[in-house]
Short mmCIF file of C-alpha atoms in Angstrom, two decimals:
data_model
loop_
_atom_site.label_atom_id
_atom_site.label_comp_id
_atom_site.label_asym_id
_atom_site.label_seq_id
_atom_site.Cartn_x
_atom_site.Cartn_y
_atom_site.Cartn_z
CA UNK A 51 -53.19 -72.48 -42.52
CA UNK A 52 -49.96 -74.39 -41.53
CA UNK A 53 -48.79 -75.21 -44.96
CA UNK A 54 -49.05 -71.40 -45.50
CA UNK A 55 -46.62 -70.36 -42.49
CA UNK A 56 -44.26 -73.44 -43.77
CA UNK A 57 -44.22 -72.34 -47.29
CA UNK A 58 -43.53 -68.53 -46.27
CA UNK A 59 -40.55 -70.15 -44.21
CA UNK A 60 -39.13 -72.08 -47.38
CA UNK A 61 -38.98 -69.17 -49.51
CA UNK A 62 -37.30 -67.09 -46.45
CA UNK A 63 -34.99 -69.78 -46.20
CA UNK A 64 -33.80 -68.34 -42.71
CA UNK A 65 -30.77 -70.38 -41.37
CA UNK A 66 -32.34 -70.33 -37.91
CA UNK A 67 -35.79 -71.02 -36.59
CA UNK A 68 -37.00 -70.67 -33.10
CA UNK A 69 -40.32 -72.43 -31.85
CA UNK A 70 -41.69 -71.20 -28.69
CA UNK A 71 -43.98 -73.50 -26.86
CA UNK A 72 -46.98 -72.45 -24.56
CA UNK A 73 -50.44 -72.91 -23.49
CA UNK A 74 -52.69 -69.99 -22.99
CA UNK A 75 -56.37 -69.82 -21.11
CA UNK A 76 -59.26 -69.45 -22.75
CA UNK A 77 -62.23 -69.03 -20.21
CA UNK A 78 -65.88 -68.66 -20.91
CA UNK A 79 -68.74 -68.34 -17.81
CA UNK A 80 -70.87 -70.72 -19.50
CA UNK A 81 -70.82 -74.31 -20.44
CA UNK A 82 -69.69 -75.95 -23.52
CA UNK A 83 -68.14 -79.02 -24.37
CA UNK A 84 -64.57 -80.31 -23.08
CA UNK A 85 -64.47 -77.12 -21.07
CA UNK A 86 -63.22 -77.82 -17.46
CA UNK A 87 -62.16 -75.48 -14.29
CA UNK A 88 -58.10 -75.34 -14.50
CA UNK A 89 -55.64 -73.28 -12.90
CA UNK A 90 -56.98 -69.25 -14.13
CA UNK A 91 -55.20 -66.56 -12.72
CA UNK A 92 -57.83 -64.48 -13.58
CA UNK A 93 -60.30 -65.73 -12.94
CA UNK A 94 -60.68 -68.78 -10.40
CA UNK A 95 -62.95 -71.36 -11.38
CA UNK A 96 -64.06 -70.71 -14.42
CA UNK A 97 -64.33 -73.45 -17.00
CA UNK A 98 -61.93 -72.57 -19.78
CA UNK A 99 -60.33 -74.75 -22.83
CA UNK A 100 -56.10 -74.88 -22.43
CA UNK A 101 -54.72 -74.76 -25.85
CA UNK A 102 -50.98 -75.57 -26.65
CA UNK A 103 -49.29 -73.56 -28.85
CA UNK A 104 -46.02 -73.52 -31.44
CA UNK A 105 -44.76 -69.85 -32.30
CA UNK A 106 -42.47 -68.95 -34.81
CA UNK A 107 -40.48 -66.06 -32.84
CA UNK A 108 -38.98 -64.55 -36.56
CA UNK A 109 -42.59 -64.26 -38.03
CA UNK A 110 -44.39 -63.71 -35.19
CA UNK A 111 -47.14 -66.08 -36.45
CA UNK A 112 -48.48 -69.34 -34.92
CA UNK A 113 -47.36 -72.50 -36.51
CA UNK A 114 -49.64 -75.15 -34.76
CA UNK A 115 -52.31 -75.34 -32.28
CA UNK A 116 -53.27 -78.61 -29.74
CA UNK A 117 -56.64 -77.72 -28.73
CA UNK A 118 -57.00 -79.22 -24.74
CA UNK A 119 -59.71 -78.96 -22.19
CA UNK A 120 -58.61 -76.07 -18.94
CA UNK A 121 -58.01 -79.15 -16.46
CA UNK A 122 -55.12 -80.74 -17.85
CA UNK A 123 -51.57 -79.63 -16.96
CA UNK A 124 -49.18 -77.67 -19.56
CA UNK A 125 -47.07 -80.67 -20.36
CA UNK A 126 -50.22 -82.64 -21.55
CA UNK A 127 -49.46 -84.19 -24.88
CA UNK A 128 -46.77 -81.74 -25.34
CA UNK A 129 -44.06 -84.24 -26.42
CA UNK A 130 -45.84 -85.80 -29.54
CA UNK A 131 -46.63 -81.73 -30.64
CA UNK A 132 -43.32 -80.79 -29.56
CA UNK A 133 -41.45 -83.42 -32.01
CA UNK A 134 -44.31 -82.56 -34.73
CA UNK A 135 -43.62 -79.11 -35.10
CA UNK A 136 -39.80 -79.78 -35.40
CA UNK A 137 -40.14 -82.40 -38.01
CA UNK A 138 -42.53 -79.73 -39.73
CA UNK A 139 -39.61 -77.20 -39.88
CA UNK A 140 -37.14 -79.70 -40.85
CA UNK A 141 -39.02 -80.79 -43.80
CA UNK A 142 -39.42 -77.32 -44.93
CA UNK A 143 -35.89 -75.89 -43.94
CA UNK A 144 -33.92 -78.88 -43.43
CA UNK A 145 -30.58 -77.11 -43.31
CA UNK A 146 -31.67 -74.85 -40.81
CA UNK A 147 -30.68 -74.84 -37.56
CA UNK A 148 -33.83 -75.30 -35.06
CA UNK A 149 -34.44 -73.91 -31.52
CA UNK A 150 -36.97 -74.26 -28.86
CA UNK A 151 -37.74 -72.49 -25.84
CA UNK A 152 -40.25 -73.47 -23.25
CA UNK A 153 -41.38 -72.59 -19.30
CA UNK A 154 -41.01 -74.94 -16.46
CA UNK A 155 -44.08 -77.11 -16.74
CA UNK A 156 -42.43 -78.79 -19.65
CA UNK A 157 -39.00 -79.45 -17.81
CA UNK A 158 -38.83 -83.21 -17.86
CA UNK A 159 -36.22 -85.88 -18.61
CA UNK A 160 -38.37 -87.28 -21.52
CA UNK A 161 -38.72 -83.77 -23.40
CA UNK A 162 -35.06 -82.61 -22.78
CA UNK A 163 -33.89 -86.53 -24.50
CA UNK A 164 -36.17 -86.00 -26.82
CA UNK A 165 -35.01 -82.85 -27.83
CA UNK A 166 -31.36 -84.36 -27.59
CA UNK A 167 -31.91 -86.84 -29.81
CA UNK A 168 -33.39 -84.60 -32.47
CA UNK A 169 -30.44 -82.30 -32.07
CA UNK A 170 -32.44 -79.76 -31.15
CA UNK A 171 -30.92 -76.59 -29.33
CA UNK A 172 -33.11 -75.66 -26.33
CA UNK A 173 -33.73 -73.77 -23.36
CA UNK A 174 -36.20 -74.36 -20.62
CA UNK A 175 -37.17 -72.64 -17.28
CA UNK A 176 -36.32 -75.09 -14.29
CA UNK A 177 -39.19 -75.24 -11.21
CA UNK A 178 -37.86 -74.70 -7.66
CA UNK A 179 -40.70 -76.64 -6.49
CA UNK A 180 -39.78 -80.05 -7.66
CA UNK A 181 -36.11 -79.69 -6.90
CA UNK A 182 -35.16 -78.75 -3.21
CA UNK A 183 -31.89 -79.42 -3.95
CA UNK A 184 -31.69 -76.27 -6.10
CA UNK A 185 -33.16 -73.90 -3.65
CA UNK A 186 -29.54 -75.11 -1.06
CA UNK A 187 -27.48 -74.98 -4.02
CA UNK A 188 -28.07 -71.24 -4.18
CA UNK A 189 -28.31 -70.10 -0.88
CA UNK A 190 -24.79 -72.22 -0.20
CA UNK A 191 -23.42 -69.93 -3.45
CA UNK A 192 -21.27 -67.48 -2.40
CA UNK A 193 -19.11 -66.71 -6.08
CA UNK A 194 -21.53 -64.95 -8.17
CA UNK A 195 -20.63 -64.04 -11.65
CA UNK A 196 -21.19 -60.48 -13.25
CA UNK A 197 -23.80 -61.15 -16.10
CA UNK A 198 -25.30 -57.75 -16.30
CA UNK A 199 -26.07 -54.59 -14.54
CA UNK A 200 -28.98 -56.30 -12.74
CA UNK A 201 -27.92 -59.41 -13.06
CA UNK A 202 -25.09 -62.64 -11.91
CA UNK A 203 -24.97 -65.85 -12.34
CA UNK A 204 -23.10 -69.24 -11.78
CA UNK A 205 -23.54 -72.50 -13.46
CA UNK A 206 -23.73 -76.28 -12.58
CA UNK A 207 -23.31 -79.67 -14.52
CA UNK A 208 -26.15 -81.05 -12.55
CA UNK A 209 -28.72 -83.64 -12.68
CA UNK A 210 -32.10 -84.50 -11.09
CA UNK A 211 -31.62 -87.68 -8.87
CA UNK A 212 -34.18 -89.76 -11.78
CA UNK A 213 -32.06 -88.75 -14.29
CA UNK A 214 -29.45 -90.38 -16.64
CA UNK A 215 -27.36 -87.60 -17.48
CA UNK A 216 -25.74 -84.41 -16.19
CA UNK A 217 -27.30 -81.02 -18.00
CA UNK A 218 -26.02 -77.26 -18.29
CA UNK A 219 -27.99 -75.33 -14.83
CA UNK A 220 -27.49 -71.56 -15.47
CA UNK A 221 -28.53 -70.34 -12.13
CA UNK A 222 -29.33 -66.16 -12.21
CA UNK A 223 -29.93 -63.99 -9.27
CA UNK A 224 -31.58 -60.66 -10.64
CA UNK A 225 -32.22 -57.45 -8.33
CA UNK A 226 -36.01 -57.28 -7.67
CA UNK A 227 -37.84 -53.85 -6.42
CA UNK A 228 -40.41 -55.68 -5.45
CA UNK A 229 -41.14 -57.50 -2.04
CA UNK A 230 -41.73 -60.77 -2.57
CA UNK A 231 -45.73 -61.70 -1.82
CA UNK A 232 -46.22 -65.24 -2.64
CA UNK A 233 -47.18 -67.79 -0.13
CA UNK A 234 -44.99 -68.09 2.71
CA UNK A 235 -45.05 -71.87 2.18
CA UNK A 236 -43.22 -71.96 -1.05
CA UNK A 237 -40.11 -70.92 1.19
CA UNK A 238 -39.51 -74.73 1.49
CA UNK A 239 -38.66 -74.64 -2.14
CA UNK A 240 -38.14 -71.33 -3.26
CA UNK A 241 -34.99 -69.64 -2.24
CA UNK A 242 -34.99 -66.04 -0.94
CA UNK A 243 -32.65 -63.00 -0.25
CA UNK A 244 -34.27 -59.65 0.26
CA UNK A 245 -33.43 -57.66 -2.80
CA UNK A 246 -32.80 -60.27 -5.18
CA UNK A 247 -35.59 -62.74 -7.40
CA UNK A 248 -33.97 -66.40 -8.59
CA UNK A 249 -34.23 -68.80 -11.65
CA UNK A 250 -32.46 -71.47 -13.23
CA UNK A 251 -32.71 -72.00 -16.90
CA UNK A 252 -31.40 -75.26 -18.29
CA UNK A 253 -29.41 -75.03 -21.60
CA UNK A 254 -27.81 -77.55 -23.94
CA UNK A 255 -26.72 -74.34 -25.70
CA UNK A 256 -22.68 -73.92 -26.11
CA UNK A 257 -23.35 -69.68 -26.06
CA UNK A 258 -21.80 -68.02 -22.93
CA UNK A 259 -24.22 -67.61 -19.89
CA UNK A 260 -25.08 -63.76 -20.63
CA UNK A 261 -26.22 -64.98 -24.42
CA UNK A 262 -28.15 -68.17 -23.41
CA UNK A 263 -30.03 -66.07 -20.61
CA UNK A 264 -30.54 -63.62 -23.06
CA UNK A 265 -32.06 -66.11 -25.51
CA UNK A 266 -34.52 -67.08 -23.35
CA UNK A 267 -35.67 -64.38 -21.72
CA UNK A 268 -36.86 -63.93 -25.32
CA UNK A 269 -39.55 -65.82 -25.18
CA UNK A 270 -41.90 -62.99 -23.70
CA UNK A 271 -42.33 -62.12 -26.93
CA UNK A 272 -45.02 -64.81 -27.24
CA UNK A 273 -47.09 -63.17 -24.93
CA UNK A 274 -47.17 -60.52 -27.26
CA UNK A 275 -48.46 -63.02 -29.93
CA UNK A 276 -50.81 -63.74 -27.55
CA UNK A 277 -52.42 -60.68 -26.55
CA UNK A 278 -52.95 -59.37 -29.90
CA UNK A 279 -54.95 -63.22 -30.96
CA UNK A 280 -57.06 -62.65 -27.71
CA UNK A 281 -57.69 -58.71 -28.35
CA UNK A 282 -57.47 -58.23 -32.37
CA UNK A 283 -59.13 -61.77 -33.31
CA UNK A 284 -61.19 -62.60 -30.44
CA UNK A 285 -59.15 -65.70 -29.75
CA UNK A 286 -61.15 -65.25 -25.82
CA UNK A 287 -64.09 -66.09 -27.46
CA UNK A 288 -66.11 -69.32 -26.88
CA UNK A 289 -68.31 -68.78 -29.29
CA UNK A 290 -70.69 -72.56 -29.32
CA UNK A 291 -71.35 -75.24 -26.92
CA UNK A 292 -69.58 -78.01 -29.27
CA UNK A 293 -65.85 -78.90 -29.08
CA UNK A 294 -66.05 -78.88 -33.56
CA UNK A 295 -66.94 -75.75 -33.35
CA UNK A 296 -65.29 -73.73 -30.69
CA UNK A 297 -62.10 -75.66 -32.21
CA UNK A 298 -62.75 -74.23 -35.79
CA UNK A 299 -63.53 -70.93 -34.53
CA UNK A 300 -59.94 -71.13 -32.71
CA UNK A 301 -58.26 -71.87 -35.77
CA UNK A 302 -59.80 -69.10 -38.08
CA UNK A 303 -58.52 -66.92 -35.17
CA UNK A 304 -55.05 -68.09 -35.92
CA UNK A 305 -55.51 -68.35 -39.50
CA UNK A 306 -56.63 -64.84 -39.44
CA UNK A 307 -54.00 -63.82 -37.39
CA UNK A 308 -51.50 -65.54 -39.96
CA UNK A 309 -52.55 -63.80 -43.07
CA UNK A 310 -52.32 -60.15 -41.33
CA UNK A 311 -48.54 -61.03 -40.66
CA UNK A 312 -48.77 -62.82 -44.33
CA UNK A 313 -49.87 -59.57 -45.73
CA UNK A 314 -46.97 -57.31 -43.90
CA UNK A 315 -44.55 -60.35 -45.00
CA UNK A 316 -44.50 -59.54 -48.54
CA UNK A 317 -45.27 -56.20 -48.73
CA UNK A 318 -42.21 -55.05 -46.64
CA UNK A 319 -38.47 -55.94 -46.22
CA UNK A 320 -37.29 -57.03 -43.02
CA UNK A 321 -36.49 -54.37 -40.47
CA UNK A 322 -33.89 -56.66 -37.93
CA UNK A 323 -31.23 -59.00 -38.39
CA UNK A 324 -30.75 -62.02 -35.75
CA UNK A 325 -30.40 -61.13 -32.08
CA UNK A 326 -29.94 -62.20 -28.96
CA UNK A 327 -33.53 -62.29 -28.16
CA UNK A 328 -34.38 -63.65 -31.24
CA UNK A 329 -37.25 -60.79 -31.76
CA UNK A 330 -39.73 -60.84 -34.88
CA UNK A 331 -37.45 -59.70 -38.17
CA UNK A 332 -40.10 -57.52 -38.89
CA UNK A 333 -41.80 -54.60 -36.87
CA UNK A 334 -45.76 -55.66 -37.43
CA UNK A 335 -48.73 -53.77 -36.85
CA UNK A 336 -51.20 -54.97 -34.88
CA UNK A 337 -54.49 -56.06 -37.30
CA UNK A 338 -56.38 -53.01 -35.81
CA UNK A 339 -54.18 -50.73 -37.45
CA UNK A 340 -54.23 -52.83 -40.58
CA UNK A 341 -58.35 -52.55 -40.40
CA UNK A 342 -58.13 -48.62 -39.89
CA UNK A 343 -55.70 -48.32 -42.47
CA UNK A 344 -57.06 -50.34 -45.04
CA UNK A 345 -60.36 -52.20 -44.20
CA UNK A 346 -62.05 -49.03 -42.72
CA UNK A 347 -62.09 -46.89 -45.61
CA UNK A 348 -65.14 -44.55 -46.14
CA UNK A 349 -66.04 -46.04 -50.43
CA UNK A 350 -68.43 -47.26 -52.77
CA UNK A 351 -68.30 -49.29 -55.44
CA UNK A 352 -69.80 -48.12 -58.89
CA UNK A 353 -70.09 -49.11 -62.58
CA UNK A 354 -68.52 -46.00 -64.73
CA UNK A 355 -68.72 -48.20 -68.27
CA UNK A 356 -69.69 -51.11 -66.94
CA UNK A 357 -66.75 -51.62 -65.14
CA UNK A 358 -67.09 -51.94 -61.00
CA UNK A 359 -64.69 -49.73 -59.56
CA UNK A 360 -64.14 -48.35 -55.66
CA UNK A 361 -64.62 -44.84 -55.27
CA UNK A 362 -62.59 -43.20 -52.81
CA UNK A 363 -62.06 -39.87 -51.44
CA UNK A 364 -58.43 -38.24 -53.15
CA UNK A 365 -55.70 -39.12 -50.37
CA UNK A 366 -52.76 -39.73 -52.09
CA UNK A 367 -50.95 -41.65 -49.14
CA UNK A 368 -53.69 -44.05 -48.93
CA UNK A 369 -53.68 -44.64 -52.27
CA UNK A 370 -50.17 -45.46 -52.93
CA UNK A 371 -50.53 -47.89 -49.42
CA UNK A 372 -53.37 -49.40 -50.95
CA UNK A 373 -51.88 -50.16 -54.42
CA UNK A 374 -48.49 -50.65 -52.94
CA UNK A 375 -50.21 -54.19 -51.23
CA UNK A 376 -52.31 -54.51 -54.16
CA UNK A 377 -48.98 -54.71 -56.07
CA UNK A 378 -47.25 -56.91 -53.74
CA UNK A 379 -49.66 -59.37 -53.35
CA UNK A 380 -50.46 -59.60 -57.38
CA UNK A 381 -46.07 -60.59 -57.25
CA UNK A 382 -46.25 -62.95 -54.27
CA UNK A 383 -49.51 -64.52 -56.06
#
């Protein structure tokens, strides 16, 4: 399925692709192979696999998958599959310009070089809990800097004491409705002010603060991606007790996944230009529309002449959708 999404990206020849980098749970309350107990929100201690993934935020589809057991920690074998997937989309756009963004658990020295090296433009979500110094470098803050309505900010050239190099720290304060309820422990390394929630996001980006904040908070959008594999394809399925063949029936998830955003590809135009966010080009429907709309259509199939043919009831408007991919797909074929 990957050399699909790359050769859908060659003939979009977009000047700008962003990969966004996550793992996502997927439990099961019995036992099968390479399944271990993990961190689960959810659900505590159930045994669950902890697959990586590569999005492509301007299709909206998934370009690779590293299938992991729950127990291992986010940033496990991320580098080599971080570096893959770039050199993927630079030998299928190699004039484009690439992007990545990521959460904290892959904020390390070895990543961000990495990603340096490749001249790859990046942002990545800093953890309080590994850098005290952060948490007194915002409560000592007393300039903040208008960003939004909700939001300031200030910025550092800063560097972990392990590191060789001084990075862009965008610090942001946003005003939080909420009481804070996490453990009262993580006030060693948290920072807190009633009315206001804190993160740091480091940047190599040269956009101002308000556009590089902006730019990452995109990355939510994966979630979406997400969602829809786990409720429309079944992606939370564990569906054998062997690691071949709960990994297979991952990827026909994703490869089924692919081909419904394939399928809305080429049969529409784009509906965005670039933004901030970086948010899919496209407005997709989720596959259970695409079912109801196409798949789930009361029919039979006959032989007037000799010739097999669908029956339908008359609807004009499905007919037209219906020949209207038909068409499409005969072009893109």
């Amino acid at each position: 399925q990957q050399h699909l999404v790359l050769e859908r990206l060659s003939l979009l020849a977009l000047p700008r692709i962003t990969l966004d980098f996550d793992g996502s749970v997927i439990g099961t309350g019995r036992f099968a192979e390479g399944t271990a107990v993990g961190f689960n929100r959810k659900k505590k201690g159930q045994r669950s696999y902890y697959p990586l993934f590569c999005t492509l935020a301007q299709t909206g589809q998934v370009l690779a998958v590293l299938h992991r057991s729950g127990n291992v920690h986010d940033s496990n074998g991320a580098q080599p599959f971080i570096l893959r997937c770039v050199e993927l989309i630079k030998q299928a756009l190699p004039g484009s310009i690439i992007e990545v963004r990521m959460d904290g658990a892959f904020f390390s020295d070895t990543i961000v070089n990495a990603l340096d090296q490749e001249k790859i433009e990046y942002t990545i979500s800093v953890p309080f809990e590994r850098f005290a110094q952060l948490k007194a470098m915002i409560e000592n803050r007393r300039r903040w800097y208008h960003l939004d309505q909700q939001q300031d900010y200030f910025e550092s050239s800063w560097k972990p004491k392990a590191w060789d190099r001084r990075h862009r720290f965008v610090f942001v304060r946003q005003q939080a409705k909420v009481q804070y309820k996490e453990p009262v422990q993580l006030d060693l390394f948290i920072p807190y002010e009633y009315g206001y929630a804190f993160k740091v996001v480091l940047t190599n980006k040269t956009l101002s603060a308000a556009k590089a904040v902006a730019f990452h908070n995109g990355r939510g959008s994966q979630e979406g991606i997400f969602a829809e594999l786990k409720s429309q394809n079944a992606l939370s399925y564990v569906p054998t007790r062997t690691w071949r063949g709960n990994q297979v029936y991952l990827l026909s998830a994703v490869m089924a996944h692919n081909l419904s955003r394939e399928l809305q590809l080429i049969a529409t135009p784009p509906t965005r230009s670039t933004q901030e966010k970086r948010p899919a080009l496209w407005r997709f429907q989720q596959l259970s529309t695409i079912r109801q709309r196409i798949i789930q259509r009361a029919g039979r199939l006959i032989r007037p002449q000799g010739r097999l043919t669908l029956s339908m009831s008359a609807n004009e408007s499905v007919q037209n959708e219906l020949l209207h991919y038909l068409e499409q797909i005969e072009k893109a074929a």
